[in-house]
Coordinates of N, CA and C in Angstrom, one line a residue:
M260 N 49.7 -69.6 1.7 CA 50.3 -68.7 0.8 C 51.9 -68.8 0.8
A261 N 52.5 -68.9 -0.3 CA 54.0 -69.0 -0.4 C 54.6 -67.7 0.1
D262 N 55.8 -67.9 0.8 CA 56.5 -66.7 1.3 C 57.3 -66.2 0.2
T263 N 57.0 -64.9 -0.2 CA 57.7 -64.3 -1.3 C 58.9 -63.4 -0.9
R264 N 59.2 -63.3 0.3 CA 60.3 -62.5 0.8 C 61.6 -63.2 0.4
N265 N 62.4 -62.5 -0.3 CA 63.7 -63.0 -0.8 C 64.9 -62.2 -0.3
V266 N 64.7 -61.5 0.7 CA 65.8 -60.7 1.4 C 65.9 -61.2 2.8
L267 N 67.1 -61.5 3.3 CA 67.4 -62.0 4.6 C 68.2 -60.9 5.3
I268 N 67.7 -60.4 6.5 CA 68.4 -59.4 7.3 C 68.7 -60.0 8.7
L269 N 70.0 -60.1 9.1 CA 70.4 -60.6 10.3 C 70.9 -59.4 11.2
F270 N 70.5 -59.5 12.5 CA 70.8 -58.4 13.4 C 71.6 -58.9 14.7
D271 N 72.6 -58.2 15.0 CA 73.2 -58.3 16.4 C 72.1 -57.7 17.3
V272 N 72.3 -57.9 18.6 CA 71.3 -57.4 19.6 C 71.9 -56.1 20.3
D273 N 72.9 -56.3 21.2 CA 73.4 -55.2 22.0 C 74.0 -54.1 21.1
G274 N 73.5 -52.9 21.3 CA 74.0 -51.7 20.5 C 73.5 -51.6 19.1
T275 N 72.7 -52.6 18.7 CA 72.2 -52.7 17.3 C 70.7 -52.5 17.4
L276 N 70.0 -53.5 18.1 CA 68.6 -53.4 18.3 C 68.2 -52.8 19.6
T277 N 69.1 -53.0 20.6 CA 68.8 -52.5 21.9 C 70.0 -51.7 22.5
P278 N 69.8 -50.7 23.4 CA 71.0 -50.2 24.1 C 71.6 -51.4 24.8
S279 N 72.9 -51.3 25.0 CA 73.6 -52.5 25.6 C 73.0 -53.0 26.9
R280 N 72.6 -54.3 26.9 CA 72.1 -55.0 28.0 C 70.7 -54.4 28.5
L281 N 70.1 -53.5 27.7 CA 68.8 -52.9 28.1 C 67.8 -53.5 27.2
V282 N 66.5 -53.2 27.5 CA 65.4 -53.8 26.7 C 65.1 -53.0 25.5
I283 N 64.7 -53.8 24.4 CA 64.3 -53.2 23.2 C 63.2 -52.1 23.4
K284 N 63.3 -51.0 22.7 CA 62.3 -50.0 22.8 C 61.1 -50.3 22.0
P285 N 59.9 -49.9 22.4 CA 58.6 -50.2 21.7 C 58.7 -49.8 20.2
E286 N 59.3 -48.6 19.9 CA 59.3 -48.2 18.5 C 60.2 -49.1 17.7
M287 N 61.2 -49.6 18.2 CA 62.1 -50.6 17.4 C 61.3 -51.9 17.2
K288 N 60.6 -52.3 18.2 CA 59.8 -53.5 18.1 C 58.7 -53.4 17.0
A289 N 58.1 -52.3 17.0 CA 57.0 -52.0 16.0 C 57.6 -51.9 14.6
F290 N 58.8 -51.2 14.5 CA 59.5 -51.1 13.3 C 59.9 -52.4 12.7
L291 N 60.4 -53.3 13.5 CA 60.8 -54.7 13.0 C 59.6 -55.5 12.5
A292 N 58.5 -55.3 13.2 CA 57.2 -56.0 12.8 C 56.9 -55.5 11.3
E293 N 57.0 -54.2 11.0 CA 56.8 -53.8 9.7 C 57.8 -54.3 8.7
L294 N 59.1 -54.3 9.1 CA 60.2 -54.7 8.3 C 60.0 -56.2 7.9
K295 N 59.4 -57.0 8.8 CA 59.3 -58.4 8.6 C 58.3 -58.7 7.4
K296 N 57.5 -57.7 7.1 CA 56.6 -57.9 5.9 C 57.4 -57.8 4.6
K297 N 58.6 -57.2 4.7 CA 59.4 -57.0 3.5 C 60.6 -58.0 3.4
A298 N 61.0 -58.6 4.5 CA 62.2 -59.4 4.5 C 62.2 -60.4 5.6
V299 N 63.0 -61.5 5.4 CA 63.1 -62.5 6.5 C 64.1 -62.0 7.5
L300 N 63.7 -62.0 8.8 CA 64.5 -61.4 9.9 C 65.1 -62.5 10.7
G301 N 66.4 -62.3 11.1 CA 67.1 -63.2 12.0 C 67.8 -62.4 13.1
I302 N 67.7 -62.9 14.3 CA 68.5 -62.2 15.4 C 69.6 -63.2 15.8
V303 N 70.8 -62.6 15.8 CA 72.0 -63.5 16.1 C 72.8 -62.8 17.2
G304 N 72.9 -63.3 18.4 CA 73.6 -62.7 19.5 C 74.5 -63.7 20.2
G305 N 75.5 -63.2 21.0 CA 76.3 -64.1 21.7 C 75.7 -64.6 23.0
S306 N 74.7 -63.9 23.5 CA 74.1 -64.2 24.8 C 73.3 -65.5 24.6
D307 N 73.0 -66.2 25.8 CA 72.1 -67.3 25.7 C 70.7 -66.9 25.6
Y308 N 69.8 -67.9 25.4 CA 68.4 -67.5 25.1 C 67.7 -66.7 26.2
P309 N 67.8 -67.1 27.4 CA 67.1 -66.3 28.5 C 67.5 -64.8 28.5
K310 N 68.8 -64.5 28.3 CA 69.2 -63.1 28.2 C 68.7 -62.4 27.0
M311 N 68.7 -63.1 25.9 CA 68.2 -62.5 24.6 C 66.7 -62.3 24.7
E312 N 66.0 -63.2 25.3 CA 64.6 -63.0 25.5 C 64.3 -61.8 26.4
E313 N 65.0 -61.7 27.4 CA 64.9 -60.5 28.4 C 65.0 -59.2 27.6
Q314 N 66.1 -59.1 26.8 CA 66.4 -57.9 26.1 C 65.4 -57.6 25.0
M315 N 64.9 -58.7 24.3 CA 64.1 -58.5 23.1 C 62.6 -58.5 23.4
G316 N 62.2 -58.4 24.6 CA 60.8 -58.1 24.9 C 60.0 -59.2 25.6
G317 N 60.7 -60.2 26.2 CA 60.1 -61.2 27.0 C 59.6 -62.4 26.3
A318 N 58.8 -63.2 27.1 CA 58.3 -64.5 26.6 C 57.7 -64.4 25.3
G319 N 58.0 -65.4 24.4 CA 57.4 -65.5 23.1 C 58.1 -64.7 22.0
F320 N 59.2 -64.0 22.4 CA 59.9 -63.2 21.4 C 60.4 -64.0 20.2
K321 N 60.7 -65.2 20.4 CA 61.3 -66.0 19.3 C 60.2 -66.3 18.2
D322 N 58.9 -66.2 18.6 CA 57.9 -66.4 17.6 C 57.7 -65.2 16.7
M323 N 58.3 -64.0 17.1 CA 58.1 -62.8 16.4 C 59.1 -62.6 15.2
Y324 N 60.1 -63.5 15.1 CA 61.1 -63.4 14.1 C 61.3 -64.7 13.4
D325 N 61.7 -64.7 12.1 CA 61.8 -65.9 11.4 C 62.9 -66.9 12.0
Y326 N 64.0 -66.3 12.3 CA 65.1 -67.0 12.9 C 65.7 -66.3 14.2
V327 N 66.0 -67.1 15.2 CA 66.6 -66.6 16.4 C 67.8 -67.5 16.7
F328 N 69.0 -66.8 16.8 CA 70.2 -67.5 17.0 C 70.9 -67.1 18.2
P329 N 70.6 -67.6 19.4 CA 71.4 -67.3 20.6 C 72.8 -68.0 20.5
E330 N 73.7 -67.5 21.2 CA 75.1 -68.1 21.3 C 75.7 -68.3 19.9
N331 N 75.5 -67.2 19.1 CA 76.1 -67.2 17.7 C 75.5 -68.2 16.8
G332 N 74.3 -68.8 17.2 CA 73.7 -69.8 16.3 C 73.9 -71.2 16.8
L333 N 74.7 -71.4 17.9 CA 74.9 -72.7 18.4 C 73.6 -73.3 18.9
V334 N 72.7 -72.4 19.3 CA 71.3 -72.8 19.5 C 70.5 -72.0 18.5
A335 N 69.6 -72.7 17.8 CA 68.9 -72.1 16.6 C 67.4 -72.4 16.6
Y336 N 66.6 -71.3 16.4 CA 65.1 -71.5 16.3 C 64.7 -70.9 15.0
H337 N 63.7 -71.6 14.4 CA 63.0 -71.2 13.2 C 61.5 -71.2 13.4
N338 N 60.9 -70.0 13.2 CA 59.5 -69.8 13.5 C 59.1 -70.3 14.9
G339 N 60.0 -70.1 15.9 CA 59.7 -70.4 17.3 C 60.1 -71.8 17.7
E340 N 60.6 -72.6 16.7 CA 60.9 -74.0 17.1 C 62.4 -74.3 17.0
L341 N 62.9 -74.9 18.0 CA 64.3 -75.3 18.1 C 64.6 -76.3 16.9
F342 N 65.7 -76.0 16.1 CA 66.0 -76.9 15.0 C 67.5 -77.3 15.0
S343 N 68.3 -76.7 15.9 CA 69.7 -77.1 15.9 C 70.3 -76.7 17.2
K344 N 71.2 -77.5 17.7 CA 71.9 -77.2 19.0 C 73.2 -77.9 19.1
M345 N 74.3 -77.1 19.4 CA 75.6 -77.6 19.5 C 76.1 -77.4 21.0
S346 N 77.1 -78.2 21.4 CA 77.6 -78.1 22.8 C 79.1 -78.0 22.8
I347 N 79.6 -76.9 23.4 CA 81.0 -76.7 23.6 C 81.6 -77.8 24.5
K348 N 80.8 -78.3 25.5 CA 81.2 -79.3 26.4 C 81.6 -80.6 25.6
D349 N 80.7 -81.0 24.7 CA 80.9 -82.2 23.9 C 82.1 -82.0 23.0
H350 N 82.3 -80.8 22.5 CA 83.3 -80.5 21.5 C 84.7 -80.5 22.2
M351 N 84.8 -79.8 23.3 CA 86.1 -79.7 24.0 C 86.5 -80.8 24.9
G352 N 85.5 -81.3 25.7 CA 85.7 -82.3 26.7 C 86.0 -81.6 28.0
E353 N 85.6 -82.2 29.1 CA 85.7 -81.6 30.4 C 87.1 -81.3 30.9
E354 N 88.1 -82.1 30.5 CA 89.4 -81.8 31.0 C 90.0 -80.5 30.4
K355 N 89.8 -80.3 29.2 CA 90.3 -79.0 28.6 C 89.5 -77.8 29.2
I356 N 88.2 -78.0 29.4 CA 87.4 -76.9 30.0 C 87.9 -76.6 31.4
K357 N 88.2 -77.6 32.1 CA 88.7 -77.4 33.5 C 90.0 -76.7 33.6
V358 N 90.9 -77.1 32.7 CA 92.2 -76.4 32.7 C 92.1 -74.9 32.3
F359 N 91.2 -74.7 31.3 CA 91.0 -73.3 30.8 C 90.3 -72.5 31.9
D360 N 89.3 -73.0 32.6 CA 88.6 -72.3 33.7 C 89.6 -72.0 34.8
N361 N 90.4 -72.9 35.2 CA 91.4 -72.7 36.3 C 92.3 -71.6 36.0
F362 N 92.8 -71.5 34.7 CA 93.7 -70.4 34.4 C 92.9 -69.1 34.5
C363 N 91.7 -69.0 34.0 CA 90.9 -67.8 34.1 C 90.7 -67.4 35.5
L364 N 90.4 -68.3 36.4 CA 90.1 -68.0 37.8 C 91.4 -67.4 38.5
R365 N 92.6 -68.0 38.2 CA 93.8 -67.5 38.7 C 94.1 -66.1 38.2
Y366 N 93.9 -65.9 36.9 CA 94.1 -64.5 36.3 C 93.2 -63.5 36.9
L367 N 91.9 -63.9 37.1 CA 90.9 -63.0 37.7 C 91.3 -62.6 39.2
A368 N 91.8 -63.6 39.9 CA 92.2 -63.4 41.3 C 93.3 -62.3 41.4
D369 N 94.2 -62.3 40.4 CA 95.3 -61.3 40.5 C 95.0 -60.0 39.8
L370 N 93.8 -59.9 39.2 CA 93.4 -58.7 38.5 C 92.9 -57.6 39.4
D371 N 93.5 -56.5 39.4 CA 93.2 -55.4 40.2 C 92.2 -54.4 39.5
L372 N 90.9 -54.4 39.9 CA 89.9 -53.6 39.3 C 89.3 -52.7 40.4
P373 N 88.7 -51.6 40.0 CA 88.0 -50.8 41.0 C 86.9 -51.5 41.8
K374 N 86.2 -52.4 41.0 CA 85.1 -53.2 41.6 C 85.1 -54.6 41.0
K375 N 84.7 -55.6 41.8 CA 84.5 -57.0 41.4 C 83.2 -57.4 42.0
R376 N 82.3 -58.1 41.2 CA 81.1 -58.5 41.7 C 81.0 -60.1 41.6
G377 N 80.1 -60.6 40.9 CA 80.0 -62.1 40.9 C 79.7 -62.6 39.5
T378 N 79.8 -63.9 39.3 CA 79.6 -64.6 38.0 C 80.7 -64.1 37.0
F379 N 81.9 -64.5 37.2 CA 83.0 -64.1 36.3 C 83.1 -65.0 35.1
I380 N 82.8 -66.3 35.3 CA 82.8 -67.2 34.2 C 81.4 -67.8 34.0
E381 N 80.8 -67.7 32.8 CA 79.5 -68.2 32.6 C 79.6 -69.2 31.5
F382 N 79.2 -70.4 31.8 CA 79.3 -71.6 30.9 C 78.0 -71.6 30.1
R383 N 78.0 -71.4 28.8 CA 76.8 -71.5 28.0 C 76.9 -72.7 27.1
N384 N 75.8 -73.0 26.4 CA 75.8 -74.2 25.6 C 76.9 -74.2 24.5
G385 N 77.1 -73.0 23.8 CA 78.0 -73.0 22.7 C 79.3 -72.2 23.0
L386 N 79.4 -71.6 24.1 CA 80.6 -70.8 24.4 C 80.8 -70.6 25.9
I387 N 82.0 -70.0 26.2 CA 82.3 -69.6 27.6 C 82.4 -68.1 27.6
N388 N 81.6 -67.5 28.5 CA 81.7 -66.0 28.6 C 82.5 -65.7 29.9
V389 N 83.5 -64.8 29.7 CA 84.4 -64.4 30.7 C 84.2 -62.9 31.0
C390 N 83.9 -62.6 32.3 CA 83.6 -61.2 32.6 C 84.4 -60.7 33.8
P391 N 85.4 -59.9 33.6 CA 86.3 -59.5 34.6 C 85.7 -58.8 35.8
V392 N 84.7 -58.0 35.5 CA 84.0 -57.2 36.6 C 82.9 -58.1 37.3
G393 N 82.4 -59.1 36.6 CA 81.4 -60.0 37.1 C 80.0 -59.6 36.5
R394 N 79.3 -60.6 36.1 CA 78.0 -60.3 35.4 C 76.9 -59.8 36.4
N395 N 77.2 -59.9 37.7 CA 76.2 -59.4 38.7 C 76.3 -57.9 38.9
C396 N 77.2 -57.2 38.2 CA 77.3 -55.8 38.4 C 76.0 -55.0 38.0
T397 N 75.9 -53.9 38.6 CA 74.7 -53.0 38.3 C 75.0 -52.3 37.0
Q398 N 73.9 -51.7 36.5 CA 74.1 -50.9 35.2 C 75.2 -49.8 35.4
E399 N 75.2 -49.2 36.6 CA 76.1 -48.1 36.8 C 77.6 -48.7 36.9
E400 N 77.7 -49.8 37.5 CA 79.0 -50.5 37.6 C 79.5 -51.0 36.2
R401 N 78.5 -51.4 35.4 CA 78.8 -51.9 34.1 C 79.4 -50.7 33.3
M402 N 78.8 -49.5 33.4 CA 79.3 -48.4 32.6 C 80.7 -47.9 33.2
E403 N 80.8 -48.0 34.5 CA 82.1 -47.7 35.1 C 83.2 -48.6 34.6
F404 N 83.0 -49.9 34.5 CA 84.0 -50.8 34.0 C 84.2 -50.6 32.5
F405 N 83.2 -50.3 31.8 CA 83.3 -50.1 30.3 C 84.3 -48.9 30.1
E406 N 84.1 -47.8 30.8 CA 85.0 -46.7 30.7 C 86.5 -47.0 31.1
Y407 N 86.6 -47.8 32.2 CA 87.9 -48.2 32.7 C 88.6 -49.1 31.7
D408 N 87.8 -50.0 31.1 CA 88.3 -50.9 30.2 C 88.8 -50.2 28.9
K409 N 88.1 -49.2 28.5 CA 88.6 -48.4 27.3 C 89.9 -47.8 27.6
K410 N 90.2 -47.4 28.8 CA 91.4 -46.8 29.2 C 92.6 -47.8 29.4
H411 N 92.2 -48.9 30.0 CA 93.3 -49.8 30.5 C 93.3 -51.1 29.7
Q412 N 92.4 -51.3 28.7 CA 92.4 -52.5 27.9 C 92.4 -53.9 28.7
I413 N 91.6 -53.9 29.7 CA 91.5 -55.1 30.6 C 91.2 -56.3 29.8
R414 N 90.2 -56.3 29.0 CA 89.7 -57.4 28.3 C 90.7 -57.8 27.2
E415 N 91.3 -56.8 26.5 CA 92.3 -57.1 25.5 C 93.5 -57.9 26.1
K416 N 94.0 -57.4 27.2 CA 95.1 -58.0 27.9 C 94.8 -59.4 28.4
F417 N 93.6 -59.6 28.9 CA 93.1 -60.9 29.3 C 93.1 -61.9 28.1
V418 N 92.6 -61.5 27.0 CA 92.6 -62.3 25.8 C 94.0 -62.6 25.4
A419 N 94.9 -61.7 25.4 CA 96.3 -61.9 25.0 C 96.9 -62.9 25.9
A420 N 96.6 -62.9 27.2 CA 97.2 -63.9 28.1 C 96.7 -65.3 27.8
L421 N 95.4 -65.4 27.4 CA 94.8 -66.7 27.1 C 95.4 -67.2 25.8
Q422 N 95.6 -66.3 24.8 CA 96.2 -66.8 23.5 C 97.6 -67.3 23.7
K423 N 98.3 -66.6 24.6 CA 99.7 -67.1 24.9 C 99.7 -68.4 25.7
E424 N 98.8 -68.6 26.6 CA 98.7 -69.8 27.5 C 98.2 -71.0 26.7
F425 N 97.3 -70.7 25.8 CA 96.6 -71.8 25.1 C 96.7 -71.6 23.5
P426 N 97.9 -71.7 23.0 CA 98.1 -71.4 21.6 C 97.5 -72.5 20.6
D427 N 97.4 -73.7 21.2 CA 97.0 -74.8 20.3 C 95.6 -75.5 20.7
I428 N 94.8 -74.8 21.5 CA 93.6 -75.4 22.0 C 92.4 -75.3 21.1
G429 N 92.6 -74.5 20.0 CA 91.5 -74.4 19.0 C 90.4 -73.5 19.4
L430 N 90.7 -72.4 20.2 CA 89.7 -71.5 20.6 C 89.9 -70.1 20.0
K431 N 88.7 -69.4 19.9 CA 88.7 -68.1 19.4 C 88.1 -67.2 20.5
Y432 N 88.5 -65.9 20.5 CA 88.1 -65.0 21.5 C 87.5 -63.7 20.8
S433 N 86.4 -63.3 21.4 CA 85.6 -62.2 20.8 C 85.1 -61.3 21.8
I434 N 85.6 -60.0 21.7 CA 85.2 -59.0 22.7 C 83.9 -58.3 22.2
G435 N 82.8 -58.4 23.0 CA 81.6 -57.8 22.6 C 80.9 -57.2 23.8
G436 N 79.9 -56.4 23.6 CA 79.2 -55.7 24.7 C 80.1 -54.7 25.4
Q437 N 79.9 -54.6 26.7 CA 80.7 -53.7 27.5 C 81.6 -54.3 28.6
I438 N 81.3 -55.5 29.0 CA 82.0 -56.0 30.2 C 82.6 -57.4 30.1
S439 N 82.5 -58.0 29.0 CA 82.9 -59.4 28.9 C 83.5 -59.8 27.5
F440 N 84.0 -61.0 27.4 CA 84.4 -61.5 26.1 C 84.0 -63.0 26.0
D441 N 83.7 -63.4 24.8 CA 83.3 -64.8 24.5 C 84.5 -65.7 24.1
V442 N 84.4 -66.9 24.4 CA 85.4 -67.9 24.0 C 84.7 -69.1 23.4
F443 N 85.1 -69.5 22.2 CA 84.4 -70.6 21.5 C 85.3 -71.2 20.5
P444 N 85.0 -72.5 20.1 CA 85.9 -73.1 19.1 C 86.0 -72.3 17.8
I445 N 87.1 -72.4 17.2 CA 87.3 -71.7 15.9 C 86.2 -72.1 14.9
G446 N 85.6 -71.1 14.3 CA 84.5 -71.4 13.4 C 83.1 -71.2 14.0
W447 N 83.1 -71.1 15.3 CA 81.8 -71.0 16.0 C 81.5 -69.5 16.3
D448 N 81.9 -68.6 15.5 CA 81.6 -67.2 15.6 C 80.2 -67.0 15.0
K449 N 79.8 -65.8 14.7 CA 78.4 -65.5 14.2 C 78.2 -66.0 12.8
T450 N 79.3 -66.3 12.1 CA 79.1 -66.9 10.8 C 78.5 -68.3 10.9
F451 N 78.6 -68.9 12.0 CA 78.1 -70.3 12.2 C 76.6 -70.4 11.8
C452 N 75.9 -69.3 12.1 CA 74.4 -69.4 11.8 C 74.2 -69.4 10.3
L453 N 75.1 -68.9 9.5 CA 74.9 -68.9 8.0 C 74.9 -70.3 7.5
G454 N 75.7 -71.2 8.1 CA 75.7 -72.6 7.7 C 74.5 -73.4 8.0
L455 N 73.6 -72.8 8.7 CA 72.3 -73.5 9.1 C 71.2 -73.1 8.1
L456 N 71.5 -72.2 7.2 CA 70.4 -71.6 6.4 C 70.7 -72.0 4.9
D457 N 69.6 -72.1 4.1 CA 69.7 -72.2 2.7 C 69.8 -70.8 2.1
L458 N 71.0 -70.4 1.9 CA 71.2 -69.0 1.5 C 70.8 -68.8 0.0
S459 N 70.7 -69.9 -0.7 CA 70.3 -69.7 -2.1 C 68.9 -69.2 -2.3
K460 N 68.1 -69.2 -1.3 CA 66.8 -68.7 -1.3 C 66.7 -67.1 -1.4
Y461 N 67.8 -66.5 -1.1 CA 67.8 -65.0 -0.9 C 68.7 -64.3 -1.9
K462 N 68.1 -63.3 -2.5 CA 68.9 -62.5 -3.5 C 69.8 -61.5 -2.7
E463 N 69.5 -61.2 -1.5 CA 70.3 -60.3 -0.7 C 70.3 -60.8 0.8
I464 N 71.5 -60.7 1.4 CA 71.7 -61.1 2.8 C 72.4 -60.0 3.5
H465 N 71.8 -59.3 4.4 CA 72.4 -58.2 5.1 C 72.6 -58.6 6.6
F466 N 73.7 -57.9 7.1 CA 74.0 -58.1 8.6 C 74.2 -56.7 9.1
F467 N 73.5 -56.4 10.3 CA 73.7 -55.1 11.0 C 74.3 -55.4 12.4
G468 N 75.4 -54.7 12.7 CA 76.1 -54.9 13.9 C 76.9 -53.7 14.3
D469 N 77.3 -53.6 15.6 CA 78.1 -52.5 16.0 C 79.6 -52.8 16.3
K470 N 79.8 -54.1 16.7 CA 81.2 -54.5 17.0 C 81.8 -55.2 15.8
V471 N 82.1 -54.4 14.8 CA 82.5 -54.9 13.5 C 84.0 -54.8 13.2
Y472 N 84.7 -54.4 14.3 CA 86.2 -54.2 14.1 C 86.9 -55.6 14.5
P473 N 88.1 -55.8 14.0 CA 88.8 -57.0 14.4 C 88.8 -57.3 15.9
G474 N 88.4 -58.5 16.3 CA 88.3 -58.8 17.7 C 86.9 -58.6 18.2
G475 N 86.1 -57.8 17.5 CA 84.7 -57.6 17.9 C 83.8 -58.8 17.5
N476 N 82.7 -59.0 18.3 CA 82.0 -60.2 18.0 C 81.1 -60.2 16.8
D477 N 81.1 -59.1 16.1 CA 80.4 -59.0 14.8 C 81.3 -59.0 13.6
Y478 N 82.6 -59.0 13.8 CA 83.6 -58.8 12.8 C 83.5 -59.9 11.7
E479 N 83.4 -61.1 12.0 CA 83.5 -62.2 11.0 C 82.3 -62.2 10.1
I480 N 81.1 -62.1 10.7 CA 79.9 -62.1 9.8 C 79.8 -60.8 9.0
Y481 N 80.2 -59.7 9.6 CA 80.2 -58.4 8.9 C 81.1 -58.5 7.7
E482 N 82.3 -59.1 7.8 CA 83.3 -59.2 6.7 C 83.0 -60.4 5.8
D483 N 82.1 -61.3 6.1 CA 81.9 -62.5 5.3 C 81.4 -62.1 3.9
K484 N 81.9 -62.8 2.9 CA 81.5 -62.5 1.5 C 80.0 -62.8 1.3
R485 N 79.4 -63.6 2.1 CA 78.0 -64.0 1.9 C 77.1 -62.9 2.3
T486 N 77.6 -61.9 3.1 CA 76.7 -60.9 3.6 C 77.1 -59.5 3.2
A487 N 76.1 -58.6 3.1 CA 76.4 -57.2 3.0 C 76.4 -56.6 4.4
G488 N 77.6 -56.2 4.9 CA 77.7 -55.8 6.3 C 77.4 -54.3 6.4
H489 N 76.7 -54.0 7.5 CA 76.3 -52.6 7.8 C 76.8 -52.3 9.3
K490 N 77.7 -51.3 9.4 CA 78.1 -50.9 10.7 C 77.1 -49.9 11.3
V491 N 76.7 -50.1 12.5 CA 75.8 -49.1 13.2 C 76.4 -48.7 14.5
T492 N 75.9 -47.5 14.9 CA 76.4 -46.9 16.2 C 75.4 -47.0 17.3
S493 N 74.1 -47.3 17.0 CA 73.1 -47.3 18.0 C 71.8 -47.9 17.4
P494 N 70.8 -48.3 18.2 CA 69.5 -48.7 17.6 C 68.9 -47.7 16.7
E495 N 69.1 -46.4 17.1 CA 68.5 -45.3 16.2 C 69.2 -45.3 14.9
D496 N 70.5 -45.5 14.8 CA 71.2 -45.6 13.6 C 70.8 -46.8 12.8
T497 N 70.6 -47.9 13.4 CA 70.1 -49.1 12.7 C 68.8 -48.8 12.0
M498 N 67.8 -48.2 12.8 CA 66.5 -47.9 12.2 C 66.7 -46.9 11.0
S499 N 67.5 -45.9 11.2 CA 67.7 -45.0 10.1 C 68.3 -45.6 8.8
Q500 N 69.3 -46.5 9.0 CA 69.8 -47.2 7.8 C 68.8 -48.1 7.1
L501 N 68.0 -48.8 8.0 CA 67.0 -49.7 7.4 C 65.9 -48.9 6.6
K502 N 65.5 -47.7 7.2 CA 64.5 -46.9 6.5 C 65.1 -46.5 5.1
E503 N 66.4 -46.1 5.1 CA 67.0 -45.7 3.8 C 67.0 -46.8 2.8
L504 N 67.2 -48.0 3.3 CA 67.3 -49.2 2.4 C 66.0 -49.8 2.0
F505 N 65.0 -49.8 2.9 CA 63.8 -50.6 2.6 C 62.5 -49.8 2.6
F506 N 62.5 -48.5 3.1 CA 61.3 -47.8 3.2 C 61.4 -46.4 2.5
K507 N 62.2 -46.4 1.4 CA 62.5 -45.1 0.8 C 61.4 -44.7 -0.2
D508 N 60.5 -45.6 -0.6 CA 59.5 -45.3 -1.6 C 58.7 -44.0 -1.2

């Protein structure tokens, strides 16, 4: 039977479908299954696939949605099958990456924080993730850093230092989630996934995200003329807005 769905809905993960870095709730999972009957669904996040899979319900989650775009779409799945993959390593080259990483490590060494854990730089397929507190922090330590960062702008200052040090390297910086920021070639933000799709098939294209302010990792796709952007404050708000749009009958 031909697929008659002509609306595409793309979702951020953290703070949109799940509480930040926590697992999707059963009621959201069930709600998305019903929504999929009405629209084509795509998940687009900055995390790599294993982290996205962990948050979105475990093994096989990519088979539950039409499109899954880890790393802003630099890795792309359609109906559970990998169909596109890009590499920041091939794009930048090892020498530039080494110089960039060395600067980050020196900056991190001089950074005075209440706590530091481990995995400060995470090299992903399509981006580099920099985490001042360390991705090995506990949930409690994550929240502690998040509040500290809101007061002291640790990530904003780190990004400003990188922009000053590397003005011509062709990189963009995006602060997302609670503890880290992403670094990727210009144009490799979440709008990258739009270029992988035949958008002419859809009469409406929606994007739901929470970090939609300038510098946030949802900003570019939220503002893109090809999408109708929806700012959300929580998974509950996401569900409420979707009910208003698609289940009001």
